[in-house]
């Protein structure tokens, strides 16, 4: 009896999943892009993230510690024998160094960890009110030991999600979500008309949360 109940429950779950997949397929995607991400592109996107969220805070903290350091330096000029002032100055200089060294170290470590993923492929789908990003598994990893297809649910992001910001750079779109998730959409994998569709959709849906980086003059 229990086995029959489990069997019926499993069948109902499978039917429900198929219905959801069918509903997703019936939604009309404005644009569909299959792409991969180079390590250099990941690095450029992470630099954009750091510039927007990390460096601004670092500048403020640097100014504060620099002012405190100047106070210690002035005190040292009048009382060079006071070790406390020297220690305070050293701490300020060390803190400023750490503020700017850590982002470099973190980026270097992250790029090394992402290097093996360069061959992975993804599918970006753009809709009227959302977009999704799906990982495409390699052929030899698409099925489990029982021969069933492995499906990784796509990440779906609504345009009204809090914390969504998108930056258009010369060679890519950088999608930032809640200051902790970075997605990269390379333009090299897109047709010109797709780039225009994606850009216009981002502009209309996000307003000020969509930024276009000024191109460097050659």
Coordinates of C-alpha atoms in Angstrom, one line a residue:
X1 CA 0.0 0.0 0.0
X2 CA 2.8 2.4 1.0
X3 CA 4.7 1.6 -2.2
X4 CA 1.5 2.4 -4.3
X5 CA 1.1 5.7 -2.5
X6 CA 4.8 6.6 -3.1
X7 CA 4.4 5.6 -6.8
X8 CA 1.3 7.7 -7.3
X9 CA 3.0 10.7 -5.5
X10 CA 6.1 10.4 -7.7
X11 CA 4.0 10.3 -10.8
X12 CA 2.0 13.4 -9.7
X13 CA 5.3 15.2 -9.1
X14 CA 6.6 14.3 -12.5
X15 CA 3.3 15.5 -14.1
X16 CA 3.6 18.8 -12.2
X17 CA 7.2 19.3 -13.3
X18 CA 6.3 18.6 -16.9
X19 CA 3.4 21.1 -16.7
X20 CA 5.8 23.8 -15.3
X21 CA 8.3 23.1 -18.0
X22 CA 5.6 23.3 -20.7
X23 CA 4.4 26.6 -19.2
X24 CA 7.9 28.0 -19.4
X25 CA 8.2 26.8 -23.0
X26 CA 5.0 28.6 -23.9
X27 CA 6.3 31.9 -22.7
X28 CA 7.6 34.0 -25.5
X29 CA 11.3 34.9 -25.1
X30 CA 12.3 38.2 -26.7
X31 CA 15.9 37.0 -27.1
X32 CA 17.8 33.8 -26.6
X33 CA 21.5 33.7 -26.4
X34 CA 23.8 30.7 -25.9
X35 CA 27.2 31.7 -24.8
X36 CA 30.4 30.9 -22.9
X37 CA 32.5 33.2 -20.7
X38 CA 36.3 33.7 -21.0
X39 CA 38.4 34.2 -17.9
X40 CA 39.4 37.7 -19.0
X41 CA 35.7 38.6 -19.3
X42 CA 35.0 37.4 -15.8
X43 CA 37.9 39.5 -14.7
X44 CA 36.6 42.6 -16.4
X45 CA 33.1 42.1 -15.0
X46 CA 34.5 41.6 -11.4
X47 CA 36.5 44.8 -11.8
X48 CA 33.2 46.6 -12.7
X49 CA 31.6 45.2 -9.6
X50 CA 34.6 46.3 -7.5
X51 CA 34.5 49.8 -9.0
X52 CA 30.8 50.2 -8.3
X53 CA 30.6 48.7 -4.8
X54 CA 34.1 48.2 -3.3
X55 CA 36.3 51.0 -4.4
X56 CA 33.8 53.8 -3.4
X57 CA 33.9 52.5 0.2
X58 CA 37.6 52.1 0.0
X59 CA 38.1 55.7 -1.0
X60 CA 36.0 56.9 1.9
X61 CA 37.9 54.7 4.4
X62 CA 41.2 55.7 2.9
X63 CA 40.4 59.4 3.4
X64 CA 39.4 58.8 7.0
X65 CA 42.5 56.8 7.9
X66 CA 44.7 59.3 5.9
X67 CA 43.4 62.2 8.0
X68 CA 44.0 60.3 11.2
X69 CA 47.5 59.4 9.9
X70 CA 48.2 63.0 9.3
X71 CA 47.2 63.9 12.8
X72 CA 49.6 61.2 14.1
X73 CA 52.4 62.5 11.8
X74 CA 51.9 66.1 13.1
X75 CA 52.1 64.8 16.7
X76 CA 55.3 62.9 15.8
X77 CA 56.8 66.1 14.4
X78 CA 56.5 67.7 17.9
X79 CA 57.0 64.6 20.0
X80 CA 59.1 62.1 17.9
X81 CA 60.0 60.1 21.1
X82 CA 56.3 59.1 21.7
X83 CA 55.9 55.5 20.5
X84 CA 52.1 55.6 20.6
X85 CA 52.0 58.2 17.8
X86 CA 54.4 56.0 15.7
X87 CA 52.2 53.0 16.3
X88 CA 49.1 54.9 15.3
X89 CA 50.7 56.1 12.1
X90 CA 51.8 52.6 11.2
X91 CA 48.3 51.2 11.8
X92 CA 46.8 53.9 9.5
X93 CA 49.2 53.2 6.7
X94 CA 48.8 49.4 7.1
X95 CA 45.0 49.8 7.0
X96 CA 45.1 51.8 3.8
X97 CA 47.4 49.2 2.2
X98 CA 45.0 46.4 3.2
X99 CA 42.0 48.3 1.8
X100 CA 43.6 48.3 -1.7
X101 CA 45.5 45.1 -1.6
X102 CA 42.6 42.8 -0.6
X103 CA 40.5 43.6 -3.7
X104 CA 43.5 42.7 -5.9
X105 CA 44.1 39.5 -3.9
X106 CA 40.4 38.5 -4.0
X107 CA 40.1 39.1 -7.7
X108 CA 43.3 37.0 -8.5
X109 CA 42.0 34.1 -6.4
X110 CA 38.6 34.3 -7.9
X111 CA 39.9 34.3 -11.5
X112 CA 42.1 31.2 -10.7
X113 CA 39.1 29.3 -9.4
X114 CA 36.9 30.3 -12.5
X115 CA 39.6 29.4 -15.1
X116 CA 38.4 25.7 -15.4
X117 CA 34.9 26.9 -16.2
X118 CA 35.8 28.6 -19.4
X119 CA 34.4 25.8 -21.5
X120 CA 31.0 25.8 -19.7
X121 CA 28.1 27.0 -21.7
X122 CA 25.0 28.9 -20.7
X123 CA 21.7 30.0 -22.2
X124 CA 20.3 33.5 -21.5
X125 CA 16.6 34.1 -22.2
X126 CA 15.0 37.5 -22.1
X127 CA 11.3 38.1 -21.4
X128 CA 9.1 41.1 -21.0
X129 CA 9.4 41.1 -17.2
X130 CA 12.3 38.8 -16.4
X131 CA 15.4 37.0 -17.7
X132 CA 16.8 33.5 -17.0
X133 CA 20.2 32.0 -17.1
X134 CA 20.6 28.3 -17.6
X135 CA 23.7 26.1 -17.4
X136 CA 24.1 23.7 -20.3
X137 CA 25.7 20.5 -19.1
X138 CA 28.3 18.7 -21.3
X139 CA 27.0 15.7 -23.2
X140 CA 28.8 13.2 -20.9
X141 CA 27.3 14.8 -17.8
X142 CA 23.7 15.1 -18.8
X143 CA 22.5 11.8 -17.5
X144 CA 22.8 10.1 -14.1
X145 CA 23.8 6.4 -13.5
X146 CA 20.2 5.3 -14.1
X147 CA 20.1 7.1 -17.5
X148 CA 17.8 9.9 -16.4
X149 CA 18.5 13.3 -17.7
X150 CA 19.9 15.7 -15.1
X151 CA 18.3 19.1 -15.2
X152 CA 19.6 22.2 -13.4
X153 CA 16.9 24.7 -12.8
X154 CA 17.7 28.1 -14.4
X155 CA 18.3 31.2 -12.3
X156 CA 15.3 33.4 -12.9
X157 CA 15.5 37.1 -12.1
X158 CA 12.6 39.5 -12.2
X159 CA 13.3 43.1 -13.4
X160 CA 11.6 44.4 -10.2
X161 CA 13.9 42.4 -8.0
X162 CA 15.5 44.7 -5.4
X163 CA 19.3 45.1 -5.9
X164 CA 19.3 44.4 -9.6
X165 CA 21.7 46.6 -11.5
X166 CA 23.1 46.2 -15.0
X167 CA 26.2 47.8 -16.6
X168 CA 26.7 47.9 -20.4
X169 CA 30.4 47.8 -21.3
X170 CA 32.0 47.8 -24.7
X171 CA 32.1 44.0 -25.0
X172 CA 29.6 42.8 -22.5
X173 CA 26.6 43.3 -20.2
X174 CA 27.4 42.9 -16.5
X175 CA 24.4 41.9 -14.4
X176 CA 24.8 42.6 -10.7
X177 CA 22.3 41.2 -8.2
X178 CA 22.1 42.2 -4.6
X179 CA 25.8 43.1 -4.5
X180 CA 26.8 39.4 -4.2
X181 CA 26.0 37.8 -7.6
X182 CA 27.6 38.7 -10.9
X183 CA 26.5 37.4 -14.3
X184 CA 28.3 38.1 -17.6
X185 CA 26.6 38.3 -21.0
X186 CA 29.3 38.7 -23.7
X187 CA 28.4 40.7 -26.8
X188 CA 30.7 38.5 -28.9
X189 CA 28.1 35.7 -28.6
X190 CA 25.2 38.0 -29.8
X191 CA 24.0 39.2 -33.1
X192 CA 23.7 43.0 -33.4
X193 CA 19.9 42.9 -33.3
X194 CA 20.1 40.9 -30.1
X195 CA 22.3 43.4 -28.5
X196 CA 19.9 46.2 -29.4
X197 CA 16.9 44.2 -28.1
X198 CA 18.6 43.4 -24.8
X199 CA 19.8 47.0 -24.4
X200 CA 16.4 48.6 -25.0
X201 CA 14.7 46.1 -22.7
X202 CA 17.2 46.8 -19.9
X203 CA 16.8 50.6 -20.4
X204 CA 13.0 50.5 -20.3
X205 CA 12.7 48.1 -17.4
X206 CA 15.5 49.3 -15.1
X207 CA 15.8 53.0 -15.7
X208 CA 18.6 54.5 -13.6
X209 CA 19.6 50.9 -12.6
X210 CA 20.9 50.4 -16.1
X211 CA 24.3 52.1 -16.7
X212 CA 26.2 52.5 -20.0
X213 CA 29.9 52.8 -19.4
X214 CA 31.6 55.5 -21.5
X215 CA 33.8 54.1 -24.1
X216 CA 37.5 54.9 -23.8
X217 CA 38.8 57.1 -26.6
X218 CA 41.4 55.3 -28.7

